Short mmCIF file of C-alpha atoms and ligand atoms in Angstrom, two decimals:
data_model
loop_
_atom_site.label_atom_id
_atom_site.label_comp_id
_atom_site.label_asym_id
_atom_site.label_seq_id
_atom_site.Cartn_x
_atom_site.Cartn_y
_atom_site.Cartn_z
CA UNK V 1 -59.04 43.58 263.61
CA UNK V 2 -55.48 43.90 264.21
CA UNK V 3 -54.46 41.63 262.19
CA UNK V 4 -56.31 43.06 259.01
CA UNK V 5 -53.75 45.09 257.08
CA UNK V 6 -53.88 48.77 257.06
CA UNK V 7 -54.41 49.03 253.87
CA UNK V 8 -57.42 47.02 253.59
CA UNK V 9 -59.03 48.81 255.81
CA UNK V 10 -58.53 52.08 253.75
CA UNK V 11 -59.94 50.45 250.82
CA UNK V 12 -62.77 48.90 252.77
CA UNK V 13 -63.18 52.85 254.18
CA UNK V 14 -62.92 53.87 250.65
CA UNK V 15 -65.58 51.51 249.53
CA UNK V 16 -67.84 52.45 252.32
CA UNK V 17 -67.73 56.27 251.89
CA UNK V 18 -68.62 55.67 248.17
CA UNK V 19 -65.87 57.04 247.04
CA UNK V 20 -66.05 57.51 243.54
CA UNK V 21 -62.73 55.39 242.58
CA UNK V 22 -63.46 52.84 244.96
CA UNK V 23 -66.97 52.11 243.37
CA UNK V 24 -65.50 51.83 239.94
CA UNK V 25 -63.93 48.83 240.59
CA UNK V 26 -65.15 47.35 243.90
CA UNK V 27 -63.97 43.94 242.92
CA UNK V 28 -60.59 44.10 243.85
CA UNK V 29 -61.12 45.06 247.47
CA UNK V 30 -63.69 42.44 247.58
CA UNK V 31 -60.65 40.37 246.20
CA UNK V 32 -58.60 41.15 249.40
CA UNK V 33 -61.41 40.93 251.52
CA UNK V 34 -62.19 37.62 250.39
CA UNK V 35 -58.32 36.56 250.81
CA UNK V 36 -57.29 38.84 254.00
CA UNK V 37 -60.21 39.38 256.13
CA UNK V 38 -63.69 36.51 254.81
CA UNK V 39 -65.65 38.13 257.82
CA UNK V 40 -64.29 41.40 258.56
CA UNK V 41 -65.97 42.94 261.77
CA UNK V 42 -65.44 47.07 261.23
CA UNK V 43 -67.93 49.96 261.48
CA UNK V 44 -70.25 48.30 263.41
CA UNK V 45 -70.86 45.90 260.96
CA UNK V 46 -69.90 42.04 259.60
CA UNK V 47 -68.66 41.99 256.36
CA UNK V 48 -68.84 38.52 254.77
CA UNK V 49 -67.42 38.34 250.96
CA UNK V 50 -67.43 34.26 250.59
CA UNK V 51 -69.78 32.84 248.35
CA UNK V 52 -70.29 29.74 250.58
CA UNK V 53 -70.79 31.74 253.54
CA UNK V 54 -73.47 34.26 251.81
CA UNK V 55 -75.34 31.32 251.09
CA UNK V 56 -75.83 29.69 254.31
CA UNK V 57 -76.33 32.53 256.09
CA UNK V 58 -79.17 33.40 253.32
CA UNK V 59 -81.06 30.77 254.10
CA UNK V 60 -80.34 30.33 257.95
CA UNK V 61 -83.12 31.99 259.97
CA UNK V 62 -82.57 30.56 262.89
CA UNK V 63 -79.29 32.47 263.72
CA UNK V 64 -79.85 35.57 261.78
CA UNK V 65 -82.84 38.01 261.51
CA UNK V 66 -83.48 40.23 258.47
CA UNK V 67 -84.88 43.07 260.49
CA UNK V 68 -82.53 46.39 260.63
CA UNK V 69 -83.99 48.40 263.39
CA UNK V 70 -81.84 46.16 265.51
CA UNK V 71 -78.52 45.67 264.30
CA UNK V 72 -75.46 47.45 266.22
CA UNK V 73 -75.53 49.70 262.64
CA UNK V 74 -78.65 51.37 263.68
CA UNK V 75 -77.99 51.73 267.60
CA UNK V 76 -74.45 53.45 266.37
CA UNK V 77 -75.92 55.36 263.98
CA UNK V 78 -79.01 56.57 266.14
CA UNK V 79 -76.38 57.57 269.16
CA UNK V 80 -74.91 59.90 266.74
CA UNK V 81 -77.84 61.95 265.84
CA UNK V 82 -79.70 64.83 267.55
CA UNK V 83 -82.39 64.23 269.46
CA UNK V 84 -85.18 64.81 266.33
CA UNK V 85 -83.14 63.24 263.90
CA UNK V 86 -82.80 60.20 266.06
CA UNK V 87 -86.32 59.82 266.23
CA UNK V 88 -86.83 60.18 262.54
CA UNK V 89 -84.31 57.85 262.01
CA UNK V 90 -86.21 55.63 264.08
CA UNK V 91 -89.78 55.77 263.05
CA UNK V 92 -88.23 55.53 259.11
CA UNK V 93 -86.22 51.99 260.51
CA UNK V 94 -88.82 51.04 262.50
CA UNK V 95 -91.28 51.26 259.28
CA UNK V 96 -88.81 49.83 257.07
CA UNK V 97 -88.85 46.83 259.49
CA UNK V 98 -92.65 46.26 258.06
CA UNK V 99 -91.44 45.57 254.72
CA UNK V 100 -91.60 42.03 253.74
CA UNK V 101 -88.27 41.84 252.93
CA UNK V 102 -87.30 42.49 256.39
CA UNK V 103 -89.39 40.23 257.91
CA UNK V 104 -88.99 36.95 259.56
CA UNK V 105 -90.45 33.96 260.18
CA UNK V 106 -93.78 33.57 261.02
CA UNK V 107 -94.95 37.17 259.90
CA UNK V 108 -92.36 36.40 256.64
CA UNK V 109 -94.24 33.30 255.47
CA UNK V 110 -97.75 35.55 256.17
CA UNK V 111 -97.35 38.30 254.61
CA UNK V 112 -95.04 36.30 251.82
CA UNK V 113 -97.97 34.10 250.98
CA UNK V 114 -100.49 36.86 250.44
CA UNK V 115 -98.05 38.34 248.14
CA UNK V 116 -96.92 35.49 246.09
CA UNK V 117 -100.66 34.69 245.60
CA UNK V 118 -100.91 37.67 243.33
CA UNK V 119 -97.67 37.74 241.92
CA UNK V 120 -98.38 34.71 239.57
CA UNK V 121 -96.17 33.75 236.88
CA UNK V 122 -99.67 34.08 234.45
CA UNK V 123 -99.75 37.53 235.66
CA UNK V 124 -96.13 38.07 234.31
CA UNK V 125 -95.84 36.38 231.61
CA UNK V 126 -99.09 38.37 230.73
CA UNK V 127 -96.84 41.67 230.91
CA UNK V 128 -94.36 40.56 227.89
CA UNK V 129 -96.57 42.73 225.05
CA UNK V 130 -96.28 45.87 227.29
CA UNK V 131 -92.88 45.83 227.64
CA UNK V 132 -92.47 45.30 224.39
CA UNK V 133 -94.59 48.23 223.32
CA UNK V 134 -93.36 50.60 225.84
CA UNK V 135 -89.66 49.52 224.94
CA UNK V 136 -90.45 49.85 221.30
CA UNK V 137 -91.77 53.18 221.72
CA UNK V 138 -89.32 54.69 224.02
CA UNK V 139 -86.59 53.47 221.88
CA UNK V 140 -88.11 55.51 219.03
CA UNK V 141 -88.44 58.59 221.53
CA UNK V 142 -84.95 58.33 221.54
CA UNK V 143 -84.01 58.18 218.47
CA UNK V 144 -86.04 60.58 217.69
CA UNK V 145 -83.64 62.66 219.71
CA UNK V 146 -80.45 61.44 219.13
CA UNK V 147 -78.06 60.63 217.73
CA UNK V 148 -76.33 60.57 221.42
CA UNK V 149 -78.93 60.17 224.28
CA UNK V 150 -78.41 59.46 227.79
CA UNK V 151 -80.42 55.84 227.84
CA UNK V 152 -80.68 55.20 231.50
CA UNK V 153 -83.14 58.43 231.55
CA UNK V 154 -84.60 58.55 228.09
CA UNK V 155 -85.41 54.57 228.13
CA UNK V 156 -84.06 52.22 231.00
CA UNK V 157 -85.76 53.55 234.04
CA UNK V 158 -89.11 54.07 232.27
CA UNK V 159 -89.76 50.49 231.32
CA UNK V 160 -89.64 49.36 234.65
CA UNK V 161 -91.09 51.85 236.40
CA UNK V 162 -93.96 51.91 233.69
CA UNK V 163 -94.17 48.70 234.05
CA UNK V 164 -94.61 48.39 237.54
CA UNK V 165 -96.59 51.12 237.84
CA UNK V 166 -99.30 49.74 235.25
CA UNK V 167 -99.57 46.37 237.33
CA UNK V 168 -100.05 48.31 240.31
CA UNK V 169 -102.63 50.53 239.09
CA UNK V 170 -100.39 53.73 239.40
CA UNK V 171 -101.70 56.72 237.20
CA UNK V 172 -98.94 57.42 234.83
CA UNK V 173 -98.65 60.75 235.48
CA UNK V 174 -97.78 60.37 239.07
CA UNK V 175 -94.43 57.80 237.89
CA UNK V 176 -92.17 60.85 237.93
CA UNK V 177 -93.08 61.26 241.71
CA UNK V 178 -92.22 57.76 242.49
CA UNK V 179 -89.07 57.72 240.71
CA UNK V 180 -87.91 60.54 242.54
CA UNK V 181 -89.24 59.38 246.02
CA UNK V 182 -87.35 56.00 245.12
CA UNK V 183 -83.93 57.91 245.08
CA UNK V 184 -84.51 58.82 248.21
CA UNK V 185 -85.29 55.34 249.60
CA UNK V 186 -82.37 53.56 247.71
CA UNK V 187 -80.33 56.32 249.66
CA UNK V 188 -82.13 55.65 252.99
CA UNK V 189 -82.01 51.32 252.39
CA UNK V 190 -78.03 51.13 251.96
CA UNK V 191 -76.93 53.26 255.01
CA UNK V 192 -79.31 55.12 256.58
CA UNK V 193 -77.66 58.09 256.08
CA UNK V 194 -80.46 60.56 255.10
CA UNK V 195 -83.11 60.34 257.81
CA UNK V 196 -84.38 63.79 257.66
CA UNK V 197 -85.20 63.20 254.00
CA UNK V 198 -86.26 59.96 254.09
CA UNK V 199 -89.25 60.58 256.86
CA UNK V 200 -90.58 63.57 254.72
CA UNK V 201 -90.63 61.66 251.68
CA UNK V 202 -92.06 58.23 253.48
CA UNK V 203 -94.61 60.75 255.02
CA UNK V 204 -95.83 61.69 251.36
CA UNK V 205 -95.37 58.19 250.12
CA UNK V 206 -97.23 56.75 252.64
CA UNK V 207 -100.35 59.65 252.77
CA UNK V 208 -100.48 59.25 248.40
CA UNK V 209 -101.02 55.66 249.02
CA UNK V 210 -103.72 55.64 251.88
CA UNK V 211 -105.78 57.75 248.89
CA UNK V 212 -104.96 54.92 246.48
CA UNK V 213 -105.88 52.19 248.96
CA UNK V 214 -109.17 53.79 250.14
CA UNK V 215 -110.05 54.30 246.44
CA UNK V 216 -109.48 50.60 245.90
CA UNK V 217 -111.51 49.80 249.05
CA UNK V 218 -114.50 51.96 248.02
CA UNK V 219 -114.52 51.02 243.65
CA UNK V 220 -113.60 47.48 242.16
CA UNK V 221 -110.44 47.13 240.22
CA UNK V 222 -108.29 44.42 238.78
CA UNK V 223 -105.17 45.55 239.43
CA UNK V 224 -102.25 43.62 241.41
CA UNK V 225 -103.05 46.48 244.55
CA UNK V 226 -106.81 45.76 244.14
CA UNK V 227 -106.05 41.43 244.47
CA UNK V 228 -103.65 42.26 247.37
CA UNK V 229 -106.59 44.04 249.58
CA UNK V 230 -108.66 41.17 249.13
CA UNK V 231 -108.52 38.56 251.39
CA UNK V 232 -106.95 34.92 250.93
CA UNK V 233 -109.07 31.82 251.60
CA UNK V 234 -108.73 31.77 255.00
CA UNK V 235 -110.02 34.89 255.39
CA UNK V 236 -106.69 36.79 256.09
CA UNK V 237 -105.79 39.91 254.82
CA UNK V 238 -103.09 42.73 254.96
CA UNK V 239 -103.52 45.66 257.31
CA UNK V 240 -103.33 49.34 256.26
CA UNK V 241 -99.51 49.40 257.36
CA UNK V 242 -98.93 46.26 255.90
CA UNK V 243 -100.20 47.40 252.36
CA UNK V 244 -98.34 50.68 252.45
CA UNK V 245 -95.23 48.57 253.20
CA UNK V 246 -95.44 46.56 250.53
CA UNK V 247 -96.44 48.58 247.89
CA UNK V 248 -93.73 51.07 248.84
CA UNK V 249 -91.14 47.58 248.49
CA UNK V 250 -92.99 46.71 245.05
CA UNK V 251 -92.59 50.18 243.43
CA UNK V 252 -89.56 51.10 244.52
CA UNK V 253 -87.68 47.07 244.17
CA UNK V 254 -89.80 46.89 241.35
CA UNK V 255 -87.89 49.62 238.86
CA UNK V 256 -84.82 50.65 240.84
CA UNK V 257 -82.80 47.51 240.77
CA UNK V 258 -83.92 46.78 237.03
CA UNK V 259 -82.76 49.52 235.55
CA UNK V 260 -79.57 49.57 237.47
CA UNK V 261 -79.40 45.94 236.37
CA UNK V 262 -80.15 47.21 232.44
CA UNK V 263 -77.40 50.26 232.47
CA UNK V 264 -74.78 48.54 233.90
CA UNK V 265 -75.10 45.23 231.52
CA UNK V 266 -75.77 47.28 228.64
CA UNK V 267 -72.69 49.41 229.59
CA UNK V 268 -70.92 45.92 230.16
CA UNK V 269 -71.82 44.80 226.58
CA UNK V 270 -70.96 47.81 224.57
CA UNK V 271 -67.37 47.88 226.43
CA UNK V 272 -66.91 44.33 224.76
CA UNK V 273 -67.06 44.16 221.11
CA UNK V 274 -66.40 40.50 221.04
CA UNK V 275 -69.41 39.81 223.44
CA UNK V 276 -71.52 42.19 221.75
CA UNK V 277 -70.64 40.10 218.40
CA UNK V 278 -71.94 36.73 220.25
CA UNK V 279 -75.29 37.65 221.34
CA UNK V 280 -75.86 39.27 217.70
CA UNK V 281 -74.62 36.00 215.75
CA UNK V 282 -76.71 34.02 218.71
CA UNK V 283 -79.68 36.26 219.87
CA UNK V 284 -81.31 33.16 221.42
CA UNK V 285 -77.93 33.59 224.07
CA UNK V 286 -80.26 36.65 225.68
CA UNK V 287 -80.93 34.69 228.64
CA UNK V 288 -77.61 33.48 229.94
CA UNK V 289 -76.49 36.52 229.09
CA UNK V 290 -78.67 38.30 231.17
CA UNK V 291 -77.78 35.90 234.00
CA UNK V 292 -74.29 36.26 233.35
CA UNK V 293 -75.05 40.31 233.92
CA UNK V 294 -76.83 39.66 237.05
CA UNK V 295 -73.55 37.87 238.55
CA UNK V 296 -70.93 40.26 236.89
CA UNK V 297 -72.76 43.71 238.22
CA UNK V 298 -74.97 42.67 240.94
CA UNK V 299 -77.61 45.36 241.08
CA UNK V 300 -77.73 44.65 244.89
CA UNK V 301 -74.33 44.35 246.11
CA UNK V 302 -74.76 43.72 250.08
CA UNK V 303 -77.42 41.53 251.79
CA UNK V 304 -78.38 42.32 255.43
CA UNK V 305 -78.89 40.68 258.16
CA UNK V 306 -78.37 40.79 261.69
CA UNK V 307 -77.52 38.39 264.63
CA UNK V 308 -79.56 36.98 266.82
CA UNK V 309 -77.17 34.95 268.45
CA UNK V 310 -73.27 34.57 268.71
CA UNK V 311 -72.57 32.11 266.10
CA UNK V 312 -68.87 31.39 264.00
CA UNK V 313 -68.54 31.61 260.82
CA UNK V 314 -64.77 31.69 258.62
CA UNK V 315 -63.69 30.94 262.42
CA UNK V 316 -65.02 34.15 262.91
CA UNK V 317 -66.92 35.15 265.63
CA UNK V 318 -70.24 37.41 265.19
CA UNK V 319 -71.80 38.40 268.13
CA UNK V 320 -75.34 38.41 268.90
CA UNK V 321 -76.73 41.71 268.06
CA UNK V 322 -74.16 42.48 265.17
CA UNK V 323 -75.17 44.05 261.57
CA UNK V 324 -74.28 41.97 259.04
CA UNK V 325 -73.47 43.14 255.30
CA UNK V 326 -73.14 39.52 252.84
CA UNK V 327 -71.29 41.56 249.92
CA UNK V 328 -73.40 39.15 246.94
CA UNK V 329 -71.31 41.52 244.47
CA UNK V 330 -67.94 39.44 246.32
CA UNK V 331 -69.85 36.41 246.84
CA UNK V 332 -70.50 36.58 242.52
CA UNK V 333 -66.76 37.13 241.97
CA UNK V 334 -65.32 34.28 244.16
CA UNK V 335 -63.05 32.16 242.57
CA UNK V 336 -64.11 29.46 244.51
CA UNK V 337 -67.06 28.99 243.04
CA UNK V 338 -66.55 30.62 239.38
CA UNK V 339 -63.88 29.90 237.59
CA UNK V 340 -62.59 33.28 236.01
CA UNK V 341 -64.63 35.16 237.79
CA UNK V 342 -63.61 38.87 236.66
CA UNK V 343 -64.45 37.88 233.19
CA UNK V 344 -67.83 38.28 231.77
CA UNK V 345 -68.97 35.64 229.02
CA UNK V 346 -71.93 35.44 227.46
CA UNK V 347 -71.51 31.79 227.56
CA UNK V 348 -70.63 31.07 231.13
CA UNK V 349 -72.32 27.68 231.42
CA UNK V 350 -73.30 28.39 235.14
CA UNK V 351 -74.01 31.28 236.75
CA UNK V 352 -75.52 30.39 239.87
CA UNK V 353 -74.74 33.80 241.64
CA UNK V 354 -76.77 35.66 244.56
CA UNK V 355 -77.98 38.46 242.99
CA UNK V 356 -81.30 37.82 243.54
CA UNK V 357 -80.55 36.24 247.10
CA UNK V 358 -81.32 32.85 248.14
CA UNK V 359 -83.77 30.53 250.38
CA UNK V 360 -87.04 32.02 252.26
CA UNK V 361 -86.17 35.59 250.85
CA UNK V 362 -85.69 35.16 247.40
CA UNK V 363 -86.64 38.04 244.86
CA UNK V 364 -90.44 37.96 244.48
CA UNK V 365 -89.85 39.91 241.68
CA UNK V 366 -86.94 38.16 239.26
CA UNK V 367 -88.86 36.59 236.45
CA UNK V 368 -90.51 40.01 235.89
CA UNK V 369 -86.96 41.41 236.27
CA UNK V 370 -85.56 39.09 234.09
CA UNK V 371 -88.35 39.33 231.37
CA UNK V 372 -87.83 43.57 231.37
CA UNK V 373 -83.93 43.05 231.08
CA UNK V 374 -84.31 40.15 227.80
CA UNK V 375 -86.90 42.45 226.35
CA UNK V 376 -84.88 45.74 226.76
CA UNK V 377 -81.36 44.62 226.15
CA UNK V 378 -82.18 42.14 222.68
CA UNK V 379 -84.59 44.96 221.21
CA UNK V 380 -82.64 47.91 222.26
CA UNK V 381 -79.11 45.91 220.24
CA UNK V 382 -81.25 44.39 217.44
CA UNK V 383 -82.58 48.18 216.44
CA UNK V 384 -78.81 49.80 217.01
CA UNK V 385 -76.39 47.63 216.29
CA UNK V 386 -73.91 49.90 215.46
CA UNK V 387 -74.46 51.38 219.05
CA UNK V 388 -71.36 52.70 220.97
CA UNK V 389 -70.16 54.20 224.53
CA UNK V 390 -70.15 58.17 224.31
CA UNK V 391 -68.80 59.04 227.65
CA UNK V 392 -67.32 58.46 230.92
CA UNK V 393 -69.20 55.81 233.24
CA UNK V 394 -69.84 57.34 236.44
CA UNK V 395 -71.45 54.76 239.18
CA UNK V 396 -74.29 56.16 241.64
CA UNK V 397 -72.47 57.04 245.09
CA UNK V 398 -74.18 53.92 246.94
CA UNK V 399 -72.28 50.65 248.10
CA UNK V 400 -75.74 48.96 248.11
CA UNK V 401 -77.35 49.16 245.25
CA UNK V 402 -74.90 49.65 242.36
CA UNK V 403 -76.16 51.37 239.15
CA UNK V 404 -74.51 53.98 236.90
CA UNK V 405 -75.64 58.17 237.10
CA UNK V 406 -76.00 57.88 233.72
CA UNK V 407 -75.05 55.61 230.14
CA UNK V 408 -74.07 58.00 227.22
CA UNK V 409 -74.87 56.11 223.94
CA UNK V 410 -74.70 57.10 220.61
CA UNK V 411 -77.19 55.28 218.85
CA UNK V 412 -75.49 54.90 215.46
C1 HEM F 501 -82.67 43.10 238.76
C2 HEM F 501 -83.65 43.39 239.54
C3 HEM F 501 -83.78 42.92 240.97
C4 HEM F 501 -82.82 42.53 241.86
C5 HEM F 501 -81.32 42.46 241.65
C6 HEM F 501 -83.51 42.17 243.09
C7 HEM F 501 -82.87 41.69 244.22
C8 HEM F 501 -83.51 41.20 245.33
C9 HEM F 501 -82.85 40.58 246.46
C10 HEM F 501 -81.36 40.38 246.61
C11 HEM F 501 -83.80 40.23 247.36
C12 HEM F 501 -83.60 39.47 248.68
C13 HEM F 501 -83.20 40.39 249.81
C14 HEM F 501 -82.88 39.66 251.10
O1 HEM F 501 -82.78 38.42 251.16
O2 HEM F 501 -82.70 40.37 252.11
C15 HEM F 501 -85.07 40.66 246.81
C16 HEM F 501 -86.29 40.53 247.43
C17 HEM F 501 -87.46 41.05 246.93
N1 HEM F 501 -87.65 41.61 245.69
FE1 HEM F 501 -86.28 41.87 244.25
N2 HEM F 501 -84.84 42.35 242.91
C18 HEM F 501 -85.07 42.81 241.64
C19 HEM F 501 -86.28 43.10 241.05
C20 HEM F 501 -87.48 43.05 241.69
C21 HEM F 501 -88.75 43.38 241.10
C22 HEM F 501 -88.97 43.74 239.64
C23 HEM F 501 -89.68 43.26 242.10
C24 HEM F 501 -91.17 43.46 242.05
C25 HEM F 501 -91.88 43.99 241.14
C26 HEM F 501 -88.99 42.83 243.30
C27 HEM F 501 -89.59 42.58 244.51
C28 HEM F 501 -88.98 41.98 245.59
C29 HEM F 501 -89.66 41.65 246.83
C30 HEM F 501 -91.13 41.89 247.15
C31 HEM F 501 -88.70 41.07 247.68
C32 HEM F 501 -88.91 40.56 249.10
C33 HEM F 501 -89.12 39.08 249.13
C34 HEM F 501 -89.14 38.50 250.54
O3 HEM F 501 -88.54 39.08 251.45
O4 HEM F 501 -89.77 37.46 250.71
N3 HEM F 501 -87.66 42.70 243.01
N4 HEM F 501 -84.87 41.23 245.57
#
């Protein structure tokens, strides 16, 4: 730590009190963190910002767990609460640690496998008319309104929370709920920094679910909750917890980080006439483009993990019991591994980046992310192509998961 320059550490303070000028541009501390400091031990926390790095460690279970309830982030945290919100803090963590995502191996490869059984790519594919239909229609919604809407709340976050929502057998009317619950939990996921809030909204997540569950357990239905009560082929099936943990992950990882992915590309594309001209003259470029989106704006900016031994990495070392942040948004920006990395191209020819992680871990969810943010973006510039930026850009105050407050279009 002494050696790390002052002024680094400002930024890096800067950048992890989401301060609003820090999160506008977060690549050029990542720049200096990447150059000055590739594993910089602060807060409580390891930050790695090397692309090479973030992918072993990714992958490497051995050394590093994915649980959080353990992590020297957590004990810090918890020794600076009162005694009731140290508890809730706990309980929330300690549920949070039930969420596939934060699992490891063997319950990871359990719970992973009755998951990916009813996550098929059939089942996907099989959502591309919806999303057309509900994209179609909340376009015309908003046009309807125009001529300047706010997209991110008239269109983006619908799609995917409609989406998601119809898979899972949600009733629509109860999507408003969820959306707002999810702000709490994107809050709660990146730093832990609401715990009061978070336990009373996972306390009415969690009780609206056990209704849903029981009604699936007493009525047949075909939805993706209905094929994850049922057990696999060796008889094994989720527990009561287990469901509620992953349904919670589905809903919420299911529409936050598309839409955040959607509103920043989309923002991305209008500030770049030239691009915008590309994928018009080339529509079929959709795809890399997309990619290319995922790896300029990662909607998930830090990984974590957490050490379960002392191990070296950069020549660094982390200690055995140490948080540890992978900064993927970095990691997608290295010049290491992309040449040019602070320019965004339509045509980049490979854009391997770690937005949707890597190894044992990796998104259930990206092809359906992937087919939401085609559909959206390619309809949403074929209807208004004379589309243009009507506002300031603000981004959401969270390190984590980075998404804008809001994307002020006017439609023509
Ligand atoms: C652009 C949108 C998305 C991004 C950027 C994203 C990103 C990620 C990342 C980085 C991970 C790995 C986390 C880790 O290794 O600790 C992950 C895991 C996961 N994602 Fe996504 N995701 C997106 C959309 C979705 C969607 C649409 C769903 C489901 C409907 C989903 C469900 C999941 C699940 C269940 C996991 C846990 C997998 C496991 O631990 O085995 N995600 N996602």
């Amino acid at each position: 730590l002494t050696t790390v320059a002052k002024s680094l550490l400002a930024e890096v303070d800067a950048l992890y009190n989401c301060e609003a000028e820090a999160l506008t541009n977060p690549y050029r501390t990542y720049a200096r963190l990447r150059k000055e400091a590739p594993v910089l031990i602060y807060r409580d926390v390891a930050a790695v910002s090397h692309y090479v790095d973030a992918h072993a460690m990714l992958s490497n279970t051995t050394d590093y767990s994915n649980s959080r309830s353990l992590g020297s982030h957590v004990t810090a945290l918890a020794a600076s609460l009162s005694p009731e919100a140290r508890a809730m803090l706990l309980e929330c963590v300690r549920f949070h640690d039930r969420w596939l995502v934060r699992l490891d191996p063997p319950d990871h490869t359990r719970i992973r496998g009755l998951a990916h059984r009813v996550f098929t790519p059939r089942r996907i594919s099989g959502m591309t008319e919806t999303i057309q239909i509900i994209t179609d229609q909340l376009l015309d919604e908003a046009q309807a309104k125009g001529p300047t809407v706010d997209l991110i709340d008239e269109v983006i976050y619908k799609v995917p929370l409609m989406v998601v929502g119809n898979m899972l057998g949600v009733p629509a009317a109860d999507y408003e709920r969820i959306h707002q619950w999810s702000k709490t939990v994107a809050v709660f996921i990146s730093d832990f920094g609401n715990p009061v809030e978070m336990f009373a909204t996972l306390k009415d997540f969690r009780s609206y679910l056990a209704v849903m569950i029981e009604e699936r357990r007493r009525e047949p239905h075909t939805d993706l909750l209905a094929a994850l009560l049922a057990p696999d082929e060796t008889g094994d099936r989720l527990s009561a917890e287990e469901l509620q943990a992953i349904f919670i992950l589905l809903l919420f990882a299911g529409h936050d980080t598309t839409t955040n992915l959607v509103g920043s590309g989309l923002a991305a594309l209008l500030s770049r006439p030239d691009q915008l001209v590309l994928l018009r003259d080339e529509p079929e470029l959709i795809g890399n483009a997309v990619e290319e989106l995922l790896r300029f704006e990662a909607p998930n900016q830090t990984i974590h993990r957490y050490a379960l031994r002392d191990t070296r990495v950069h020549d660094v070392l982390i200690p055995a019991g140490m948080s540890i942040k992978l900064m993927v948004g970095s990691a997608n920006h290295d010049p290491a591994r992309f040449p040019n990395p602070d320019e965004f191209d339509v045509r980049r020819s490979d854009t391997r980046h770690l937005s949707f992680g890597f190894g044992p871990h990796f998104c259930l969810g990206q092809a359906l992310a992937r087919l939401e943010a085609r559909i959206l973006i390619s309809t949403f510039l074929e209807r208004f192509p004379q589309a243009s930026l009507a506002g300031e850009l603000k981004w959401k105050p969270n390190l984590m998961f980075r998404g804008l407050e809001a994307l002020p279009v006017a439609l023509s």
